[in-house]
Every structure is written in structure tokens, then in C-alpha cells.
Amino acid sequence: MEMKKDNRTEFEKMEAGEMFWNSDEKIGELKKHARRLADRFNVTTEDESELRLSILKELFGDCDDDIFIKPPFHCDYGFHIHVGKNFFANFQCVMLDAAPITIGDNCLMGPQTCLYTVNHPMDSKTRVANYVYGKPITIGDNVWFGGNCVVLPGVTIGNNVVVGAGSVVTKDVPDNAVVVGNPAKIIRYTE
């Protein structure tokens, strides 16, 4: 039986949520564009709120006018990031968006909150050849992350969730849960 050749671009594979070659020229150009915008954002001052907003609107897939991110901020592509109303991220926020990151309304992120949609294969030969894949992260409304939190690929976090400082969220979190630890575990529910 003859194998069918995959003629899709690496970008098309990325958008389909499949393994793609991270060293592809178009992938590299998309990252450079996002990093240029993030670099511009990261040198703004507190007095340049309109400039900050215009850069974020150009960088992100979509966001509302009441978004506030304290520089520095870093991402891979930007266009995969979709942020709801009244969003705040403190210093050193990182969103590696090889797949969509969707964040609901009224979300607060403590310093050094990191959202990683990109993952590397377990097979070392494929990993060394620089193939990666992304799994989306979805965060509901009214979620609060303490400082130094990490959310891993493919995780969905429900509404009204509190993620304690230093937590690593490795699996889905239901509505109204308070999670802490590495890996994050539910310790109670909010009222």
C-alpha cells in the first residue's frame, strides 16, 4: 500500500493541532513578528497606555480595551491568544501559543504566570529534529492565578477558579475549585 504524501505547510499542520516542524521559515517569520511586537510593548512606560493597548490589539487574536499587562510579556505567535474583558497580567507573563489560548472575562494573573500550549514529542529523534505540537488552553471567567503558576498544554480551567501561587496545572480544573501544588490538586471549592 502506497503512503499518501502530506502536502500541507507546517503552518497548516500547526493550525490543525498536529506535529509540525518548528524550524520552518514561515513559522520563524510568524514568531519574529510576534516578538517584535512584544519587544515594542516591553519598552513602553506606564504613561503610554494607549500605545500599549494598540500593540496588544495588533499582537493578540482579540482582546478588549480593558486589558492591562505589566511588561515584560512574551509569546510565540500572539494571534492564537484570545482574551476576554477586564484582563490583568502582572510582570513576566509568558504565553507560548502554538495552539489557541482562550481566556474568559475578569481574569487575574500573578507575576510569572506561564501558559504553555506547545509540547515536545517523547521520541528523542523527533524532538531533536525540532518537531513540536500544540494543545489549546482554555480558561473560564473570574479566574485568579497567584504568582509563578504554570498551565500545561491541553488544560481547561473552569469559571471562578483560584490557582494558588507556585502551582503547576497539569489537568482540567472544574468550576469553583481552588487548586494548589505541583501537580495542582483541588483543596476546596469557593462558594
XYZ file of N, CA and C in Angstrom:
573
model
N 0.837 -1.182 0.000
C 0.000 0.000 0.000
C 0.884 1.247 0.000
N 0.560 2.191 -0.853
C 1.358 3.404 -1.003
C 0.922 4.468 0.002
N 1.913 5.097 0.649
C 1.632 6.169 1.603
C 1.288 7.452 0.847
N 0.276 8.131 1.304
C -0.122 9.390 0.696
C 0.774 10.513 1.229
N 1.318 11.325 0.332
C 2.201 12.422 0.735
C 1.374 13.569 1.320
N 1.875 14.118 2.401
C 1.213 15.249 3.055
C 1.784 16.535 2.468
N 0.997 17.233 1.671
C 1.453 18.455 1.010
C 1.123 19.727 1.791
N 0.617 19.575 2.996
C 0.280 20.758 3.785
C 1.539 21.460 4.271
N 1.413 22.756 4.474
C 2.531 23.507 5.032
C 2.646 23.203 6.522
N 3.785 23.546 7.097
C 3.963 23.355 8.540
C 2.974 24.229 9.321
N 2.676 25.411 8.783
C 1.678 26.277 9.415
C 0.301 25.593 9.414
N -0.077 24.982 8.316
C -1.368 24.276 8.254
C -1.407 23.119 9.250
N -0.291 22.430 9.410
C -0.229 21.354 10.400
C -0.379 21.917 11.813
N 0.292 23.044 12.084
C 0.184 23.677 13.396
C -1.267 24.057 13.664
N -1.907 24.683 12.695
C -3.290 25.123 12.866
C -4.247 23.943 13.048
N -3.884 22.779 12.532
C -4.698 21.573 12.691
C -4.414 20.860 14.013
N -3.475 21.386 14.800
C -3.138 20.770 16.077
C -2.275 19.534 15.951
N -1.551 19.427 14.843
C -0.720 18.260 14.578
C 0.766 18.612 14.743
N 1.582 17.593 14.753
C 3.024 17.784 14.841
C 3.486 18.620 13.643
N 4.340 19.614 13.923
C 4.881 20.444 12.847
C 6.354 20.719 13.115
N 7.067 21.080 12.040
C 8.492 21.362 12.132
C 8.671 22.805 12.579
N 9.201 22.984 13.768
C 9.328 24.287 14.406
C 10.371 25.176 13.747
N 11.216 24.620 12.885
C 12.254 25.400 12.208
C 11.837 25.868 10.818
N 10.577 25.672 10.474
C 10.062 26.096 9.174
C 10.202 27.619 9.026
N 10.504 28.073 7.812
C 10.739 29.501 7.573
C 9.511 30.352 7.901
N 8.323 29.940 7.464
C 7.117 30.724 7.751
C 6.837 30.757 9.255
N 7.010 29.627 9.929
C 6.822 29.578 11.379
C 7.784 30.570 12.041
N 9.017 30.585 11.586
C 10.014 31.503 12.121
C 9.638 32.965 11.900
N 9.106 33.285 10.727
C 8.699 34.669 10.444
C 7.534 35.089 11.328
N 6.592 34.185 11.557
C 5.461 34.498 12.439
C 5.944 34.778 13.861
N 6.894 33.992 14.326
C 7.455 34.214 15.659
C 8.207 35.533 15.727
N 8.991 35.838 14.699
C 9.732 37.100 14.685
C 8.773 38.291 14.756
N 7.682 38.220 13.994
C 6.695 39.307 14.008
C 6.125 39.499 15.416
N 5.744 38.402 16.061
C 5.185 38.491 17.416
C 6.227 39.022 18.395
N 7.438 38.591 18.262
C 8.484 39.025 19.194
C 8.859 40.487 18.993
N 8.775 40.953 17.742
C 8.992 42.387 17.504
C 7.925 43.211 18.216
N 6.677 42.780 18.087
C 5.589 43.495 18.765
C 5.751 43.426 20.283
N 6.083 42.253 20.795
C 6.292 42.117 22.247
C 7.464 42.976 22.704
N 8.531 43.021 21.923
C 9.670 43.876 22.270
C 9.249 45.341 22.335
N 8.428 45.779 21.363
C 7.931 47.164 21.381
C 7.086 47.403 22.626
N 6.215 46.452 22.934
C 5.359 46.566 24.119
C 6.208 46.648 25.390
N 7.233 45.825 25.457
C 8.034 45.701 26.684
C 8.874 46.929 27.011
N 9.060 47.835 26.069
C 9.814 49.058 26.362
C 8.897 50.260 26.573
N 7.592 50.046 26.597
C 6.671 51.150 26.871
C 6.706 51.493 28.358
N 6.200 52.686 28.670
C 6.152 53.134 30.055
C 4.707 53.171 30.535
N 4.543 53.351 31.823
C 3.208 53.434 32.435
C 2.377 54.558 31.818
N 3.028 55.590 31.296
C 2.321 56.732 30.710
C 1.858 56.476 29.273
N 2.174 55.326 28.725
C 1.848 55.037 27.322
C 0.759 53.974 27.200
N -0.305 54.143 27.953
C -1.363 53.128 27.975
C -2.028 52.962 26.610
N -2.210 54.033 25.857
C -2.828 53.917 24.527
C -1.921 53.152 23.567
N -0.630 53.407 23.624
C 0.324 52.681 22.787
C 0.337 51.203 23.169
N 0.357 50.915 24.473
C 0.332 49.522 24.929
C -0.901 48.800 24.387
N -2.050 49.444 24.503
C -3.288 48.821 24.028
C -3.229 48.577 22.524
N -2.741 49.548 21.765
C -2.695 49.364 20.306
C -1.757 48.221 19.920
N -0.650 48.067 20.634
C 0.276 46.958 20.339
C -0.389 45.625 20.675
N -1.046 45.538 21.833
C -1.709 44.283 22.209
C -2.821 43.927 21.227
N -3.547 44.920 20.740
C -4.616 44.657 19.766
C -4.046 44.153 18.442
N -2.846 44.614 18.099
C -2.189 44.120 16.893
C -1.606 42.724 17.110
N -1.118 42.474 18.304
C -0.462 41.205 18.623
C -1.458 40.069 18.835
N -2.497 40.298 19.637
C -3.424 39.235 20.028
C -4.458 38.951 18.941
N -5.002 37.736 18.998
C -6.118 37.395 18.121
C -7.290 38.311 18.395
N -7.596 38.518 19.660
C -8.552 39.549 20.075
C -8.440 39.791 21.568
N -8.747 41.030 21.934
C -8.782 41.452 23.328
C -9.652 42.691 23.429
N -10.135 42.964 24.615
C -10.985 44.119 24.858
C -10.117 45.327 25.229
N -10.719 46.490 25.325
C -9.977 47.704 25.657
C -9.506 47.736 27.108
N -10.132 46.931 27.980
C -9.767 46.970 29.397
C -8.783 45.857 29.765
N -7.801 45.702 28.913
C -6.722 44.742 29.155
C -5.535 45.510 29.737
N -4.874 44.911 30.742
C -3.699 45.542 31.320
C -2.657 44.466 31.592
N -1.527 44.572 30.932
C -0.417 43.641 31.121
C 0.807 44.460 31.501
N 1.462 44.077 32.595
C 2.686 44.753 33.001
C 3.869 44.118 32.270
N 4.631 44.911 31.533
C 5.796 44.359 30.854
C 6.819 43.839 31.867
N 7.623 42.861 31.498
C 7.673 42.264 30.181
C 6.644 41.146 29.983
N 6.241 41.008 28.742
C 5.322 39.958 28.306
C 5.965 39.256 27.120
N 5.789 37.927 27.042
C 6.372 37.169 25.937
C 5.363 36.156 25.393
N 5.405 35.954 24.074
C 4.569 34.925 23.442
C 5.278 34.444 22.184
N 4.723 33.371 21.590
C 5.299 32.845 20.351
C 4.693 33.479 19.106
N 3.370 33.543 19.043
C 2.689 33.993 17.827
C 1.734 35.163 18.081
N 1.064 35.155 19.210
C 0.144 36.223 19.550
C -1.244 36.044 18.995
N -1.359 35.723 17.706
C -2.683 35.638 17.083
C -3.528 34.489 17.622
N -2.924 33.558 18.327
C -3.677 32.465 18.956
C -4.241 32.852 20.326
N -3.919 34.058 20.805
C -4.327 34.483 22.144
C -5.618 35.296 22.057
N -6.632 34.842 22.795
C -7.946 35.480 22.806
C -8.314 35.759 24.258
N -8.440 37.045 24.579
C -8.605 37.469 25.966
C -9.937 38.194 26.124
N -10.676 37.833 27.174
C -11.955 38.475 27.466
C -11.795 39.834 28.118
N -12.891 40.323 28.677
C -12.926 41.649 29.286
C -12.226 41.655 30.646
N -11.704 42.842 30.987
C -11.137 43.091 32.309
C -10.022 42.093 32.652
N -9.014 42.043 31.793
C -7.898 41.106 31.959
C -6.695 41.827 32.544
N -6.039 41.184 33.508
C -4.821 41.725 34.100
C -3.776 40.624 34.204
N -2.561 40.925 33.736
C -1.421 40.023 33.921
C -0.264 40.833 34.484
N 0.323 40.336 35.557
C 1.436 41.005 36.203
C 2.732 40.714 35.448
N 3.850 41.194 35.971
C 5.147 41.087 35.314
C 5.490 39.642 34.910
N 6.229 39.525 33.807
C 6.829 38.267 33.344
C 5.814 37.203 32.915
N 4.698 37.621 32.367
C 3.721 36.658 31.846
C 4.255 36.086 30.530
N 4.132 34.759 30.376
C 4.578 34.075 29.161
C 3.421 33.229 28.639
N 3.095 33.399 27.346
C 2.062 32.590 26.711
C 2.651 31.983 25.438
N 3.009 30.702 25.513
C 3.540 30.012 24.342
C 2.356 29.427 23.589
N 1.969 30.110 22.524
C 0.684 29.876 21.864
C 0.801 29.172 20.512
N 1.359 27.979 20.507
C 1.359 27.170 19.285
C -0.052 26.691 18.963
N -0.921 26.723 19.949
C -2.347 26.407 19.801
C -3.112 27.536 20.494
N -4.420 27.612 20.287
C -5.178 28.713 20.894
C -5.123 28.736 22.417
N -5.028 29.955 22.939
C -5.195 30.238 24.361
C -6.416 31.140 24.456
N -7.449 30.653 25.118
C -8.691 31.402 25.249
C -8.915 31.687 26.723
N -9.026 32.974 27.060
C -9.163 33.410 28.445
C -10.456 34.197 28.568
N -11.272 33.832 29.550
C -12.555 34.498 29.754
C -12.423 35.871 30.377
N -13.546 36.383 30.868
C -13.612 37.711 31.471
C -13.085 37.700 32.911
N -12.603 38.859 33.349
C -12.212 39.095 34.741
C -11.128 38.141 35.233
N -10.137 37.934 34.415
C -9.043 37.021 34.784
C -7.855 37.830 35.299
N -7.274 37.346 36.398
C -6.103 37.968 37.006
C -4.959 36.968 37.021
N -3.793 37.394 36.561
C -2.617 36.526 36.553
C -1.507 37.175 37.360
N -1.050 36.482 38.390
C 0.063 36.963 39.190
C 1.347 36.957 38.388
N 2.418 37.534 38.956
C 3.681 37.595 38.233
C 4.198 36.204 37.878
N 4.800 36.131 36.719
C 5.411 34.911 36.188
C 4.406 33.790 35.952
N 3.181 34.154 35.609
C 2.224 33.135 35.174
C 2.590 32.736 33.753
N 2.639 31.430 33.497
C 3.057 30.911 32.199
C 2.020 29.931 31.672
N 1.594 30.146 30.433
C 0.642 29.259 29.765
C 1.367 28.634 28.580
N 1.526 27.315 28.612
C 2.298 26.608 27.583
C 1.392 25.688 26.772
N 1.069 26.071 25.544
C 0.307 25.156 24.689
C 1.228 24.238 23.900
N 2.473 24.626 23.744
C 3.413 23.852 22.924
C 3.955 22.667 23.720
N 4.131 21.559 23.024
C 4.666 20.361 23.648
C 5.673 19.719 22.710
N 6.548 18.922 23.274
C 7.575 18.241 22.501
C 7.320 16.742 22.554
N 7.636 16.027 21.472
C 7.414 14.587 21.450
C 8.328 13.845 22.422
N 7.857 12.714 22.911
C 8.655 11.884 23.808
C 9.804 11.207 23.061
N 9.597 10.917 21.789
C 10.631 10.286 20.968
C 11.781 11.268 20.767
N 12.974 10.896 21.232
C 14.096 11.835 21.220
C 14.525 12.226 19.807
N 14.456 11.333 18.839
C 14.873 11.661 17.473
C 13.962 12.726 16.870
N 12.676 12.589 17.096
C 11.718 13.572 16.594
C 11.893 14.893 17.332
N 12.107 14.824 18.623
C 12.292 16.031 19.436
C 13.551 16.786 19.003
N 14.665 16.066 18.807
C 15.923 16.691 18.403
C 15.798 17.311 17.005
N 14.958 16.737 16.160
C 14.734 17.279 14.813
C 13.847 18.530 14.850
N 13.439 18.959 16.052
C 12.678 20.192 16.299
C 11.231 20.118 15.793
N 10.607 18.990 16.047
C 9.168 18.873 15.804
C 8.447 19.097 17.122
N 7.334 19.824 17.045
C 6.525 20.138 18.217
C 5.047 20.031 17.834
N 4.186 20.150 18.814
C 2.751 20.228 18.556
C 2.118 21.038 19.675
N 0.942 21.550 19.410
C 0.267 22.358 20.408
C -1.079 21.780 20.790
N -1.455 22.020 22.043
C -2.781 21.659 22.536
C -3.364 22.901 23.205
N -4.604 23.258 22.886
C -5.177 24.512 23.388
C -5.315 24.556 24.902
N -5.265 25.771 25.418
C -5.564 26.049 26.821
C -6.800 26.944 26.842
N -7.762 26.573 27.682
C -8.981 27.369 27.833
C -9.155 27.707 29.307
N -9.366 28.991 29.579
C -9.527 29.482 30.947
C -10.858 30.219 31.012
N -11.685 29.874 31.993
C -13.014 30.464 32.121
C -12.989 31.874 32.680
N -14.170 32.325 33.112
C -14.343 33.657 33.690
C -13.943 33.660 35.160
N -13.502 34.827 35.630
C -13.264 35.073 37.062
C -12.199 34.153 37.656
N -11.144 33.901 36.897
C -10.073 33.013 37.360
C -8.916 33.875 37.867
N -8.356 33.454 39.008
C -7.237 34.170 39.620
C -6.064 33.211 39.779
N -4.912 33.601 39.211
C -3.668 32.850 39.338
C -2.750 33.599 40.292
N -2.233 32.920 41.308
C -1.193 33.503 42.134
C 0.093 33.585 41.331
N 1.155 34.045 41.941
C 2.430 34.171 41.241
C 3.067 32.825 40.935
N 3.876 32.804 39.887
C 4.665 31.626 39.495
C 3.819 30.403 39.181
N 2.693 30.592 38.526
C 1.845 29.458 38.121
C 2.186 29.049 36.693
N 2.010 27.761 36.417
C 2.231 27.214 35.081
C 1.005 26.394 34.705
N 0.525 26.596 33.474
C -0.572 25.785 32.932
C -0.010 25.040 31.725
N -0.160 23.712 31.729
C 0.416 22.871 30.683
C -0.540 22.687 29.508
N -0.029 22.171 28.378
C -0.828 22.034 27.163
C -2.099 21.200 27.375
N -3.174 21.662 26.723
C -4.415 20.907 26.692
C -5.318 21.077 27.893
N -4.964 21.942 28.833
C -5.728 22.090 30.068
C -6.891 23.062 29.872
N -8.032 22.707 30.466
C -9.189 23.602 30.549
C -9.434 23.916 32.017
N -9.536 25.204 32.324
C -9.802 25.666 33.683
C -11.181 26.315 33.678
N -12.039 25.889 34.582
C -13.410 26.378 34.625
C -13.536 27.789 35.156
N -14.770 28.195 35.416
C -15.089 29.523 35.940
C -14.839 29.597 37.442
N -14.498 30.801 37.915
C -14.382 31.089 39.352
C -13.317 30.255 40.053
N -12.264 29.920 39.342
C -11.198 29.073 39.877
C -10.097 29.948 40.470
N -9.498 29.466 41.556
C -8.315 30.087 42.141
C -7.174 29.080 42.020
N -6.060 29.533 41.434
C -4.866 28.700 41.294
C -3.810 29.292 42.219
N -3.449 28.541 43.252
C -2.511 29.030 44.262
C -1.125 29.265 43.702
N -0.412 30.193 44.320
C 0.935 30.548 43.893
C 1.830 29.316 43.801
N 2.627 29.266 42.750
C 3.567 28.177 42.559
C 2.965 26.898 42.002
N 1.706 26.915 41.643
C 1.038 25.693 41.169
C 1.376 25.387 39.721
N 1.398 24.088 39.405
C 1.565 23.608 38.037
C 0.300 22.836 37.687
N -0.501 23.410 36.789
C -1.797 22.821 36.437
C -1.578 21.862 35.272
N -1.734 20.566 35.550
C -1.442 19.523 34.565
C -2.695 18.876 33.992
N -3.853 19.129 34.630
C -5.097 18.540 34.123
C -6.245 19.512 34.347
N -7.382 19.231 33.736
C -8.533 20.129 33.789
C -8.970 20.405 35.222
N -9.490 21.627 35.424
C -9.954 22.067 36.736
C -11.426 22.463 36.599
N -12.321 21.913 37.446
C -13.742 22.245 37.336
C -14.049 23.629 37.902
N -15.235 24.141 37.596
C -15.698 25.424 38.123
C -15.558 25.470 39.640
N -15.269 26.665 40.145
C -15.288 26.975 41.580
C -14.249 26.246 42.419
N -13.251 25.656 41.791
C -12.229 24.921 42.542
C -11.091 25.845 42.954
N -10.468 25.511 44.077
C -9.205 26.121 44.495
C -8.167 25.018 44.378
N -7.136 25.243 43.542
C -6.105 24.231 43.326
C -4.744 24.787 43.730
N -3.916 23.910 44.299
C -2.562 24.292 44.695
C -1.630 23.103 44.483
N -0.357 23.418 44.326
C 0.663 22.374 44.309
C 1.204 22.038 42.942
N 2.137 21.070 42.965
C 2.764 20.571 41.748
C 2.808 19.055 41.814
N 1.899 18.399 41.093
C 0.846 18.963 40.247
C -0.291 19.539 41.088
N -1.001 20.511 40.513
C -2.083 21.177 41.237
C -3.200 20.189 41.554
N -3.667 20.257 42.784
C -4.771 19.406 43.244
C -5.834 20.286 43.883
N -7.073 19.844 43.801
C -8.169 20.586 44.395
C -8.084 20.457 45.918
N -8.095 21.606 46.604
C -8.090 21.567 48.081
C -9.445 21.958 48.655
N -10.234 22.682 47.884
C -11.589 23.030 48.293
C -12.303 23.703 47.150
N -13.544 24.105 47.389
C -14.330 24.833 46.396
C -14.741 26.177 46.977
N -14.815 27.199 46.104
C -15.287 28.514 46.534
C -16.800 28.470 46.655
N -17.362 29.452 47.309
C -18.813 29.493 47.488
C -19.490 30.130 46.308
